[in-house]
XYZ file of C-alpha atoms in Angstrom:
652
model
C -2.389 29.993 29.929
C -2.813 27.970 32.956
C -4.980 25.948 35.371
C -6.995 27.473 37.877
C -4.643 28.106 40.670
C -4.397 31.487 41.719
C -1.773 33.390 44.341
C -3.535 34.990 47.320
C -5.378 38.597 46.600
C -2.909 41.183 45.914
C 0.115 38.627 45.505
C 0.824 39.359 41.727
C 4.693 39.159 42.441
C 7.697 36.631 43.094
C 5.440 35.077 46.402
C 3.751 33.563 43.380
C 6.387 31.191 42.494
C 5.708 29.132 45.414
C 2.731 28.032 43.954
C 1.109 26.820 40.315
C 2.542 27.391 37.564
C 6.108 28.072 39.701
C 7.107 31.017 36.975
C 6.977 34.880 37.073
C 4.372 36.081 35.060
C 2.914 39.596 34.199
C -0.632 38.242 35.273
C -1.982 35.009 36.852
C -5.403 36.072 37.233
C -7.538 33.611 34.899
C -10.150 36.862 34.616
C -7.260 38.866 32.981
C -7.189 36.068 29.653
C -9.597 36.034 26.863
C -9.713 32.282 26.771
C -10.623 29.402 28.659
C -10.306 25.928 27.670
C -13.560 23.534 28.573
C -12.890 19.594 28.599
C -14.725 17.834 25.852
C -13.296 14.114 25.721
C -12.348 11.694 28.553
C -12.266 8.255 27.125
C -10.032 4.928 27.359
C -8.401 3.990 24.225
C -6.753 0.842 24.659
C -7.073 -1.134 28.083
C -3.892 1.165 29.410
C -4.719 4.423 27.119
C -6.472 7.519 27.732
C -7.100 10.449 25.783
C -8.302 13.645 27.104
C -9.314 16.681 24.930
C -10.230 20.809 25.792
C -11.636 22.823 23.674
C -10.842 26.910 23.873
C -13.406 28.889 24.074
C -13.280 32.949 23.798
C -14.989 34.675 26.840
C -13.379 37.829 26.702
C -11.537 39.702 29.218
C -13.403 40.721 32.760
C -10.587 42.633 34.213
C -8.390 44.997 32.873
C -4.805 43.436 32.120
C -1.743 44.150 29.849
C -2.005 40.446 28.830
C -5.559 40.862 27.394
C -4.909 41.868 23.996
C -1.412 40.283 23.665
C -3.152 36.537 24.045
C -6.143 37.469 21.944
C -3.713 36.992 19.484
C -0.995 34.573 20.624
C -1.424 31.542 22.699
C 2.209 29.979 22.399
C 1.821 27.300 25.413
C -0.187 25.537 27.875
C 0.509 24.065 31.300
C -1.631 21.665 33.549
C -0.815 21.559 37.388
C -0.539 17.252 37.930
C -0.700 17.954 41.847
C 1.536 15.208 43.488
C 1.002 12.701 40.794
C 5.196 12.749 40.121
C 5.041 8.874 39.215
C 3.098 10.578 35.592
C 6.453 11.546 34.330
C 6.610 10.447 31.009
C 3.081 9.244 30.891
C 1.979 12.105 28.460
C 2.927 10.444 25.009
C 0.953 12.217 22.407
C -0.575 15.750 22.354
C -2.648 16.721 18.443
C -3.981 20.597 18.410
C -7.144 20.567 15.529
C -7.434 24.242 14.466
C -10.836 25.744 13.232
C -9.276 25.458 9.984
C -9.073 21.423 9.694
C -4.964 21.366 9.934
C -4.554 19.189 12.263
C -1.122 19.523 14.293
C 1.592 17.143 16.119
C 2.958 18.533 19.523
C 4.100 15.941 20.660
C 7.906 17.577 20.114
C 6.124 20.293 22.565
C 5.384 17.979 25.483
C 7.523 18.707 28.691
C 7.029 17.361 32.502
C 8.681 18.903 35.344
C 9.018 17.278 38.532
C 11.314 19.571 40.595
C 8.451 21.554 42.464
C 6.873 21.154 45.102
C 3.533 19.810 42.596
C 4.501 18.031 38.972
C 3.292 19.601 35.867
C 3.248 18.883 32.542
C 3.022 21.412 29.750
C 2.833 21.812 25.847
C 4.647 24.382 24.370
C 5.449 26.183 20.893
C 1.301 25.751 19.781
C 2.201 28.886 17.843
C -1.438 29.945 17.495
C -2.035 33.348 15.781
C -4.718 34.778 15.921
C -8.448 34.841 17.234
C -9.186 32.626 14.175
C -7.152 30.030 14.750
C -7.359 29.946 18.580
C -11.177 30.111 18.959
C -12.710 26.429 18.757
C -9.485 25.099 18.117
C -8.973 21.589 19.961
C -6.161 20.122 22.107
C -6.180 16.588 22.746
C -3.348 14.403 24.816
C -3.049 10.930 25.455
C -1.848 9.489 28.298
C -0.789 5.766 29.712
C -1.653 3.955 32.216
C 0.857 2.137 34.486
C 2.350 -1.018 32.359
C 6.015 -2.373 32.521
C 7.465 -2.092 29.580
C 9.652 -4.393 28.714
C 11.624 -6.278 26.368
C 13.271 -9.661 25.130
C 14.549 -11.388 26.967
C 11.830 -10.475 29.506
C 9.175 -11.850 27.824
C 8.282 -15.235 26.562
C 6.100 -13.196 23.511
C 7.471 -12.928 20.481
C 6.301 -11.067 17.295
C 7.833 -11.313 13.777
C 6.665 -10.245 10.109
C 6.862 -13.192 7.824
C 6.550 -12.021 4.272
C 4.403 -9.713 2.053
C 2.608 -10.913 -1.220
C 0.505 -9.430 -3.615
C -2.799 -10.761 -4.329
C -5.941 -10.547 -6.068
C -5.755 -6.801 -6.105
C -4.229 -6.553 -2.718
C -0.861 -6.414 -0.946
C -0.935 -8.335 2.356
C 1.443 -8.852 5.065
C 1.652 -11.814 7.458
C 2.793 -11.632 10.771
C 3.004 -14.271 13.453
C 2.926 -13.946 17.104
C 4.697 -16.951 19.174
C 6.594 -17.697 22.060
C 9.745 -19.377 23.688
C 10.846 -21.674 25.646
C 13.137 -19.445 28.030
C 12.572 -16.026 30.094
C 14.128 -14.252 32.718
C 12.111 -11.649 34.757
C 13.116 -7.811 34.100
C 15.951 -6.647 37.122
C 14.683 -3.244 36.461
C 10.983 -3.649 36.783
C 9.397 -5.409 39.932
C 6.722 -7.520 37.353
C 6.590 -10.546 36.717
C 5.989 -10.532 32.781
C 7.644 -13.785 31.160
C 4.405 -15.627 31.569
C 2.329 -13.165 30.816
C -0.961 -13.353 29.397
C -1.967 -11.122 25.374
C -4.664 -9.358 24.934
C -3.285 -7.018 22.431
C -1.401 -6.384 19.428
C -0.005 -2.901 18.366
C 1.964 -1.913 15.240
C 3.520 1.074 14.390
C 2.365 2.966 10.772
C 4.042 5.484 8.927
C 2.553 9.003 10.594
C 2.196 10.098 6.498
C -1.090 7.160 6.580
C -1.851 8.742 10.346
C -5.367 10.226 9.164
C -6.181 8.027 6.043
C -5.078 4.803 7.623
C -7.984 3.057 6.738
C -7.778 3.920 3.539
C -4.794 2.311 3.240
C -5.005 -0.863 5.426
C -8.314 -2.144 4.246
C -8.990 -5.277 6.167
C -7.439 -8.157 8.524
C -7.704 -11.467 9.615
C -6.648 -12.829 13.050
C -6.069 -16.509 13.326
C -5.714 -18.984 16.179
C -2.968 -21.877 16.432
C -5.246 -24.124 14.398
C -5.869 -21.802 11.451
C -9.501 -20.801 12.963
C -10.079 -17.318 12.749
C -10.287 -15.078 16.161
C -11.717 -11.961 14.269
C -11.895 -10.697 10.709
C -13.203 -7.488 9.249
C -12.401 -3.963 7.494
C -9.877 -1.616 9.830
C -11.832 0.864 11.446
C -11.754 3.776 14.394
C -11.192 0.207 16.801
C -7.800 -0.466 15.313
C -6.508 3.160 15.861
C -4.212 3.548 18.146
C -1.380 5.898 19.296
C 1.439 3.872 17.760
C -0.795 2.735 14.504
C -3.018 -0.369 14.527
C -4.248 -2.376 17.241
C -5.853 -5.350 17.737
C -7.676 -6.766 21.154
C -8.593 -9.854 21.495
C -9.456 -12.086 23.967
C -6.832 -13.100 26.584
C -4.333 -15.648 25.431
C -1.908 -17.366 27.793
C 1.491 -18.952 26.940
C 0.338 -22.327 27.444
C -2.500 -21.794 24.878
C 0.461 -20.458 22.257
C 2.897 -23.194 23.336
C 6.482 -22.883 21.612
C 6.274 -24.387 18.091
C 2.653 -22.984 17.895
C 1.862 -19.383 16.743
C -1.161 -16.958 15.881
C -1.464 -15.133 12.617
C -2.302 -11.773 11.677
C -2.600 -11.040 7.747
C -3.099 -7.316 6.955
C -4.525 -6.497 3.924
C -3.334 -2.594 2.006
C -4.706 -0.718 -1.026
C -1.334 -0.502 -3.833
C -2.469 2.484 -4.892
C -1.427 4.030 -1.403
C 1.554 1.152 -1.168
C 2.392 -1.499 -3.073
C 6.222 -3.179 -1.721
C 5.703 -6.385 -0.502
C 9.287 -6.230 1.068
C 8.728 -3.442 3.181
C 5.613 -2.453 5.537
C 5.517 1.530 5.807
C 6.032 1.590 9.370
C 7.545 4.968 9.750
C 11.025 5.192 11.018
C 11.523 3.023 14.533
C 11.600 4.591 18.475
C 14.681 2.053 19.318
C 16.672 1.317 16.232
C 18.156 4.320 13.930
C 18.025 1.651 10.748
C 15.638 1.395 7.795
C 13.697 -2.029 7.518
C 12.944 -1.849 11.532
C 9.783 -1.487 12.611
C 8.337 -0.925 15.986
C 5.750 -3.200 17.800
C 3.967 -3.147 21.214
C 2.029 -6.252 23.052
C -0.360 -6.388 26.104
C -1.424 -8.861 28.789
C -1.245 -9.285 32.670
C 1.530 -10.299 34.844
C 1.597 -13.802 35.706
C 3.415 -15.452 38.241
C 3.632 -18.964 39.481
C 0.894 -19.626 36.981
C -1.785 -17.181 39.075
C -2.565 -14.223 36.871
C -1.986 -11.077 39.192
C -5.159 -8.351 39.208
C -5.652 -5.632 41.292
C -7.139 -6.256 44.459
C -7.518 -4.177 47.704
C -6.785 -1.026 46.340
C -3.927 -1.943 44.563
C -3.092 -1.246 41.517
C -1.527 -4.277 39.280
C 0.390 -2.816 36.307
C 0.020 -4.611 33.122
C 3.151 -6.161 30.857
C 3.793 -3.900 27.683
C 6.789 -6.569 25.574
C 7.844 -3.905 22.978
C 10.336 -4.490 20.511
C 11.028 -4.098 16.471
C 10.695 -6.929 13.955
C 12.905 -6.724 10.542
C 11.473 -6.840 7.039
C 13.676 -9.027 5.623
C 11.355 -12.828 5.869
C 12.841 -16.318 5.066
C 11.444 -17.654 2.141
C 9.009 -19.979 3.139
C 7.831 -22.515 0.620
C 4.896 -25.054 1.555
C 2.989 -25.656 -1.402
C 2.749 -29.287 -2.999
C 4.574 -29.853 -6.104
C 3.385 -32.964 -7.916
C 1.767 -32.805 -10.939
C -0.294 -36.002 -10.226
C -1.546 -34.631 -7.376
C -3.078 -31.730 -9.548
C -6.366 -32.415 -11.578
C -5.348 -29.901 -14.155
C -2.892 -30.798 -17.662
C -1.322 -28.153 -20.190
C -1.763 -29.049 -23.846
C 0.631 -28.853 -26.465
C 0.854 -25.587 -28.477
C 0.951 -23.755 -31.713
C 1.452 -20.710 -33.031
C -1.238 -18.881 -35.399
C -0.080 -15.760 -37.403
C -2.607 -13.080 -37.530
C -2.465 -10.602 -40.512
C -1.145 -7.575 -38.075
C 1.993 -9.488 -37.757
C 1.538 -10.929 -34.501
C 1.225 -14.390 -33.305
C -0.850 -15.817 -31.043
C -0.029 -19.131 -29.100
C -2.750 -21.359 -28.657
C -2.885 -23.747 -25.643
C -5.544 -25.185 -23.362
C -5.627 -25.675 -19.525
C -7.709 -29.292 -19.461
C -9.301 -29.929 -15.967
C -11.253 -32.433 -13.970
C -9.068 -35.560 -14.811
C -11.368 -39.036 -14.722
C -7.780 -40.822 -13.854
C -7.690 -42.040 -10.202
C -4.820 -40.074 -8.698
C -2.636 -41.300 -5.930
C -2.843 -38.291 -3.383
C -6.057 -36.393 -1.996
C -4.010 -33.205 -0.845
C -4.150 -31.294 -3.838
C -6.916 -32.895 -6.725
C -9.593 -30.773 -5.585
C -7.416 -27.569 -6.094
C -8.654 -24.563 -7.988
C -6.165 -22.840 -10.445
C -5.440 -19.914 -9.845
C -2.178 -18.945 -11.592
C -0.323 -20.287 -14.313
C 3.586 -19.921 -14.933
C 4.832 -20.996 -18.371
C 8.797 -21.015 -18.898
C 9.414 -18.949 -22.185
C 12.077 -18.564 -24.924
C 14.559 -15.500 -24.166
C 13.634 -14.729 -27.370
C 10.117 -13.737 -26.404
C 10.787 -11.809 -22.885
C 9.937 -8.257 -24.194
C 7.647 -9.505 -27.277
C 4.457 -10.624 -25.146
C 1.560 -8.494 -25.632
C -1.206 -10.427 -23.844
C -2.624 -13.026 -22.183
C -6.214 -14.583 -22.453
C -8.047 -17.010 -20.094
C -11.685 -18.307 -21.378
C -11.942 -15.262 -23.869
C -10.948 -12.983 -20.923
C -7.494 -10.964 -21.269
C -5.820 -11.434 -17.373
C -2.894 -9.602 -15.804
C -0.064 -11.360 -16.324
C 3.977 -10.738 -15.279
C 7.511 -11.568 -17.354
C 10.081 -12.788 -14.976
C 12.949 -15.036 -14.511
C 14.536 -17.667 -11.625
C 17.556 -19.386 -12.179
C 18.299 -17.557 -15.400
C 14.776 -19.309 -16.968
C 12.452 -16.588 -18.344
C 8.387 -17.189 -17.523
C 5.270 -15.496 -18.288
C 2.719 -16.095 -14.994
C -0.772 -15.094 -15.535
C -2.705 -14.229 -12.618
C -5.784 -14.114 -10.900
C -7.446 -17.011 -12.989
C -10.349 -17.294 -10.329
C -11.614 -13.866 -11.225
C -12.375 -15.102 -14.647
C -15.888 -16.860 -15.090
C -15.394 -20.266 -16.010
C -18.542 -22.665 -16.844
C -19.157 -24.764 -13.541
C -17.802 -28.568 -14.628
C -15.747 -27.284 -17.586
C -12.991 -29.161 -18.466
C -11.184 -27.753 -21.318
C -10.024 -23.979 -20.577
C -8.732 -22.060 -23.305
C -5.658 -19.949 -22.935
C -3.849 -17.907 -25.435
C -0.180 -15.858 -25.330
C -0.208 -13.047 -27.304
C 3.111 -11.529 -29.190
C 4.277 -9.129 -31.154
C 5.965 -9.421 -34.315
C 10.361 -9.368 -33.682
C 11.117 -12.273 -32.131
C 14.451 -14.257 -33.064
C 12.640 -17.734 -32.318
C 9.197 -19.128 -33.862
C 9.083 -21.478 -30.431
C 7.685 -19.504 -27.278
C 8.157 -22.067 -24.748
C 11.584 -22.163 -23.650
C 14.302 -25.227 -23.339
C 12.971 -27.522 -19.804
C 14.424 -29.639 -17.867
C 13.433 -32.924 -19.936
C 15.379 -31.558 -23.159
C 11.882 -31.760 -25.058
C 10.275 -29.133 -26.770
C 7.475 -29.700 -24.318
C 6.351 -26.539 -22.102
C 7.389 -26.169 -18.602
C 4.716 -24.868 -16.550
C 3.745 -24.563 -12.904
C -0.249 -24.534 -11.856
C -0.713 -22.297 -8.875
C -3.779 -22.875 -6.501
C -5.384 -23.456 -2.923
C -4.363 -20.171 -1.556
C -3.323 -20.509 2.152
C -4.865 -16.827 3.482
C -2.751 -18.080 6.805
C 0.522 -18.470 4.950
C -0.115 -16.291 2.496
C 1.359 -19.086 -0.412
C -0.541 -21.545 -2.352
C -0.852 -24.685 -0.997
C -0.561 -26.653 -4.594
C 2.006 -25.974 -7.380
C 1.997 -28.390 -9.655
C 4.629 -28.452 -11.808
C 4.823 -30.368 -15.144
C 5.102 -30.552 -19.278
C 2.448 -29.790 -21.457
C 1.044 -33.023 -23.347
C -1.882 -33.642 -25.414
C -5.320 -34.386 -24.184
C -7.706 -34.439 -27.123
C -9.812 -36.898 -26.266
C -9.817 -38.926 -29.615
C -9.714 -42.678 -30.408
C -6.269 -44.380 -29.995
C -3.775 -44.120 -32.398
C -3.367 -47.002 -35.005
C -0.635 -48.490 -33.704
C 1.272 -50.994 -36.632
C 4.408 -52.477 -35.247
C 5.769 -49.187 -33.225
C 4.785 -45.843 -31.580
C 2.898 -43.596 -33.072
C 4.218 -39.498 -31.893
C 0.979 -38.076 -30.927
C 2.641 -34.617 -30.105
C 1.189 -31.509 -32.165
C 4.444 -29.787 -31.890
C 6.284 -32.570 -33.872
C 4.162 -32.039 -37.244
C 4.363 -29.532 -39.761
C 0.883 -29.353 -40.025
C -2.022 -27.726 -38.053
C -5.726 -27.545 -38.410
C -7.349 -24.464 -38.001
C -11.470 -23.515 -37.896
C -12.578 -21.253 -40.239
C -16.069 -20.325 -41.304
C -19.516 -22.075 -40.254
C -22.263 -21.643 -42.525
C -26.179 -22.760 -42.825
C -27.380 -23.147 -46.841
C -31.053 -22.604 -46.390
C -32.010 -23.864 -49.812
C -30.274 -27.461 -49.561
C -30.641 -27.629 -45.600
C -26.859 -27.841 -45.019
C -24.324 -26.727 -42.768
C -20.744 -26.491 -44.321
C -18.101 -26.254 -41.745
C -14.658 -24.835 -43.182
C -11.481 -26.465 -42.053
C -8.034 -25.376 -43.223
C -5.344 -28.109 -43.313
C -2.162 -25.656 -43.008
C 1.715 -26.791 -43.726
C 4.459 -24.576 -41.902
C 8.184 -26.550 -40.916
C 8.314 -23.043 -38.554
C 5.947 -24.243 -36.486
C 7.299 -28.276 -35.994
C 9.830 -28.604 -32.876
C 12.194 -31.539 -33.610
C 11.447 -33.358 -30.289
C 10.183 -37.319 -30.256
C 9.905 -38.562 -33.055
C 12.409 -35.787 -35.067
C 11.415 -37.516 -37.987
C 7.359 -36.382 -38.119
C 8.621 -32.694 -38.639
C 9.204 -34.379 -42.532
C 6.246 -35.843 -42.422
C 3.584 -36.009 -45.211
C -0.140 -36.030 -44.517
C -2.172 -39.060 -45.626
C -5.545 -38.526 -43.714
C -7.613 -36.244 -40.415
C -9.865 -37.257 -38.275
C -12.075 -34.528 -36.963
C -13.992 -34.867 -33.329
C -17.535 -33.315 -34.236
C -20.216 -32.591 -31.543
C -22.591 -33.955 -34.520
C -22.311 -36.698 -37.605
C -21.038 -35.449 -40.732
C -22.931 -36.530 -43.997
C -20.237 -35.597 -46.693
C -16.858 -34.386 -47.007
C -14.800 -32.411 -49.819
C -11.708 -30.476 -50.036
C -10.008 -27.886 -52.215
C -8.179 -28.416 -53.888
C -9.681 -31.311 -54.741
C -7.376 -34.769 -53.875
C -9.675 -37.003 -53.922
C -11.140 -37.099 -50.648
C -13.322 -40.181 -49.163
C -14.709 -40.354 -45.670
C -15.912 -42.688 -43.231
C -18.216 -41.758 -40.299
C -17.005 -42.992 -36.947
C -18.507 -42.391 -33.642
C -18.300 -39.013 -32.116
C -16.430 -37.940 -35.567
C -15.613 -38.640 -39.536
C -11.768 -39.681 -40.796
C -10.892 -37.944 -44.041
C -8.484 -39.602 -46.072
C -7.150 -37.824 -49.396
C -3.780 -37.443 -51.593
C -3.231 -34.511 -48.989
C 0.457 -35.230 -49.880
C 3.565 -33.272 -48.344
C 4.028 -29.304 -47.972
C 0.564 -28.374 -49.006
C -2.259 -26.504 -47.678
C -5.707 -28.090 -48.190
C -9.337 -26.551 -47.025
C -11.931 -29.493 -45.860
C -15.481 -28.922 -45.915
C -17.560 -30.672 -43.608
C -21.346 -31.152 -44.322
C -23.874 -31.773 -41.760
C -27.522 -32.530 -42.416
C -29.860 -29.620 -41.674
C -29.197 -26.256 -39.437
C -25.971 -26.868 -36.932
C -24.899 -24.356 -34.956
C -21.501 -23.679 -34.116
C -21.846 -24.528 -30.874
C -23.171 -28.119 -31.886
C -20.249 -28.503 -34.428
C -17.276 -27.978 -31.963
C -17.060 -26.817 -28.452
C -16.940 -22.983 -28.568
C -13.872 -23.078 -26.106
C -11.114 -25.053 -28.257
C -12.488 -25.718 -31.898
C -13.091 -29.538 -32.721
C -10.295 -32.017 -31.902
C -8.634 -33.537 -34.603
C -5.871 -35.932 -35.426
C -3.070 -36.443 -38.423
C -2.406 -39.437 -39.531
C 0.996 -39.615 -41.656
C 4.523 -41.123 -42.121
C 7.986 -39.440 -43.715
C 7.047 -41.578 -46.864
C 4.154 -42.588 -49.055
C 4.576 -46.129 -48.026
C 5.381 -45.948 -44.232
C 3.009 -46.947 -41.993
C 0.910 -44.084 -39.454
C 3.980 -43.456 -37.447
C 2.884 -39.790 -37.206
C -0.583 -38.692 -35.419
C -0.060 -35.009 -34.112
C -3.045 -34.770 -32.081
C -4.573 -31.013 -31.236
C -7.625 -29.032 -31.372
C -8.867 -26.466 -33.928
C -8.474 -23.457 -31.787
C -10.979 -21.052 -34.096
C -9.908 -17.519 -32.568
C -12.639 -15.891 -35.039
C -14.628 -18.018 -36.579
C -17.896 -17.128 -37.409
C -21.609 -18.999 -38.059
C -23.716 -17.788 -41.074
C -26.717 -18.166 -42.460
């Protein structure tokens, strides 16, 4: 099939290839075809981009020809006649055929241009359409560029790099940076003047595979100035499509408002379940480079010269500056965030393990938050937390089962750096958390196996502390968090001091062989009592010999329990002859508790308490035990924790 030009009446032989389409063919009249193809879309794409598309449309044959029936059924190619427009040689860089049936087709392996005659023409061959269904209604669309001098570095003070890829909050996202340098040197083979030139637009190239469900896959995008403002946001639509993948317009920058030092920042967002490798951006194989990890890239602006942008004026046409190039997905680590722990208004607890009777363990622990101390630094003690990293015991690497943030289980990750295992629980702000709360409970869930009874691993200190890191202040700009503090856990129960009696007293839970744990709360109608069950528990497995090693022999010789309200009485069972003494905001029991036995406490409160008026629902009560490695030495030991109920229940 061809355009409209026909040879004179009666000229149906060689004399016709003088003219349109400058081959021998058995007919050239457009009467003897069964087709015709009708334009249906003339529109700009990008600001040097047009795409045209025809439609064919079955009219039948008016004349008699032996070409009738053969193209009825086979339409292999199609030329266009680009009169004297020779300078539009290569300017044809993408041709898609839609057939009635929805396949939609790449020719652009079919696009030729011929310049040799005495008019150019451009043509797409092997369509390989068979058949009246698949011609009729089918659609051809090319696009085609406008004049723009395409160029590379060193012709260009532009540059454009990908920085890293990260995954967050159910999203991968990739951060790329547009900049510029210092020195240029205009293109010898090119008369433009494109090392000052202004940007307008950004182009990347996407995998053709993502071609039609692009926006599917790349969800949404931010554009930021120099200053971290944002030029645009929003979710990718039709108006980032473009011929090589995504685009982005914008309005014009120059290279004095992107100085060197100074650069803008796209972040593209992508759905994992389409791709999910934040080292790699599916970019499709690259146009210049024949090496995986390249990717292609394309920029826009005007020509600039002597600091006077150049426009068309007169008639004349001013062709725009295309910089194209390929960035490589291999980033430098970049690392920004702040990593002092006093800068951070959050504090890990101290930990211990409770056995369950499925054979697994959980840890107990507590993120505390909104410190009252007057910290030196204002950078990071509004931060949110995010993330938490805790460095583990080898032992436990392939034993972890769970993780659980405010009664919430949370995604969570096992890895290692520097040959130091870690468990790093993520996406903490997803998880509703009571505005103002400042004790957060979190709990590391494990499976029976493991060669250790200690989860946190050795740190830096030697102690049987844990390591962690708080993650939070994400940077959408540099894609990082801006605060990481990084510390050992300690204990924050916020009881009276410790007596004190001529030397320290080792308030660390992990250093006792004895924990506290909440059972049962229960409301006797008849005597108008609430009995609160606490179970005084003995393990050694549990103490860590850290601080004071000497507390992991310790005996027990009295608890003080935190209570949201006063206690009346207090027993335990067995009985050991158990007095108490109500203090503010709390009772101390002290008893023949003795060493390496397990004791239950009952506290009574005057009428009906509810459990959320005897401790706070989120940790259990706080409590403190007071003991020594003999019956007559002084309180040297005061492991200080909370009651961490996992289960317990209120009754009536």
């Amino acid at each position: 099939m061809g355009d409209h030009y026909l040879p004179e009446e009666g000229n149906t032989d060689t004399a016709a290839l003088a003219v349109f389409p400058y081959c021998r063919c058995d007919e050239y009249r457009c009467a003897g075809g069964p087709y015709e193809v009708v334009p249906t879309v003339v529109e700009n794409v990008t600001a040097d981009t047009m795409r045209m598309c025809w439609k064919f449309v079955y009219k039948g044959c008016q004349i008699n020809s032996p070409c009738c029936q053969k193209q009825i059924d086979d339409v292999d190619k199609i030329e266009f006649d680009s009169g004297t427009s020779f300078q539009c040689d290569k300017t044809v860089v993408d041709a898609k055929l839609l057939l009635p049936s929805g396949e939609l087709r790449n020719e652009k392996g079919g696009i030729q241009f011929d310049t040799e005659f005495a008019t150019a023409k451009f043509r797409i061959a092997k369509l390989e359409m068979l058949g009246r269904a698949n011609i009729e209604g089918a659609v051809l669309c090319i696009n085609t560029v406008c004049d723009c001098a395409s160029i590379f570095e060193p012709n260009t003070r532009w540059r454009f790099n990908w920085r890293d890829g990260v995954e967050h909050e159910g999203s991968v996202i990739y951060r790329y940076t547009v900049s510029t340098v210092p020195e240029c040197t205009e293109a010898s083979y090119r008369n433009a003047y494109c090392c000052d030139s202004t940007l307008d637009e950004i182009e990347i190239a996407i995998d053709p595979a993502y071609e039609v469900n692009y926006w599917q896959v790349f969800t949404y995008f931010y554009l930021y100035d120099t200053d971290g403002t944002i030029m645009q946001q929003g979710t990718i639509s039709t108006q980032q499509k473009s011929l090589l993948g995504l685009i982005w317009r914008f309005a014009e920058k120059t290279v004095e408002q992107v100085p060197f030092g100074q650069e803008l920042t796209l972040t593209l967002y992508t759905n994992p379940s389409y791709w999910n490798n934040t080292n790699a951006f599916p970019c499709g194989p690259s146009m210049f480079v024949n090496e995986s990890g390249v990717c292609d890239y394309q920029l826009h602006g005007s020509q600039v010269r002597d600091g006077v942008k150049l426009e068309d004026s007169l008639g004349q046409n001013i062709a725009a500056c295309c910089p194209q190039g390929v960035y490589v997905e291999k980033p430098d680590e970049l690392c920004g965030c702040v990593d002092n722990k006093l800068d951070s208004p959050y504090r890990l607890t101290a930990y211990h393990p409770v056995s369950s009777p499925d054979d697994t363990t959980t840890f107990l622990m507590e993120v505390v938050g909104d410190l009252d101390e007057t910290l030196p630094s204002v950078d990071c003690t509004t931060s949110d937390l995010d993330a938490i990293r805790i460095y583990i015991s080898p032992a436990y690497k392939y034993f972890i089962t769970g993780a659980v943030y405010m009664g919430v289980s949370v995604n969570y990750t096992i890895g290692s750096d520097s040959g130091r295992d870690w468990i790093q629980l993520h996406d903490l702000l997803l998880v509703p958390t009571p505005k103002g709360a400042k004790v957060r409970s979190l709990r590391i869930l494990t499976s029976s196996g493991a060669a250790s009874p200690y989860l946190c691993g050795a740190n830096g200190a030697g102690t049987a502390l844990c390591e962690y890191v708080f993650y939070g202040m994400w940077d959408a700009v540099l894609l990082d968090y801006a605060c990481c503090a990084h510390g050992l856990s300690e204990t924050t129960a916020p009881l009276p001091p410790a007596a004190v009696e001529g030397h320290q007293c080792d308030t660390n839970a992990q250093n006792s062989p004895y924990h506290v744990e909440l059972g049962t709360i229960t409301y006797d109608q008849a005597a108008d009592q609430t009995y609160a069950l606490m179970h005084v528990k003995y393990a050694t497995a549990g103490c860590v010999a850290g601080g004071d090693a000497s507390c992991c022999g310790s005996d027990l010789k009295a608890v003080y329990f935190a209570t949201l309200s006063p206690v009346v009485s207090a027993s335990t069972s067995p009985d050991v002859g158990a007095s108490f003494v109500a203090m503010s905001g709390g009772v101390n029991v002290t008893a023949g508790f003795g060493a390496g036995t397990n004791v239950n406490v009952v506290l009574v409160f005057g009428g009906s308490v509810g459990s959320d008026e005897v401790c706070p629902a989120a940790t259990g009560c706080s409590y403190r035990l007071y003991g020594g490695t003999s019956f007559n030495r002084a309180y040297c030991c005061c492991a200080t924790d909370y009651t961490w109920s996992p289960a317990y229940t209120w009754s009536s």
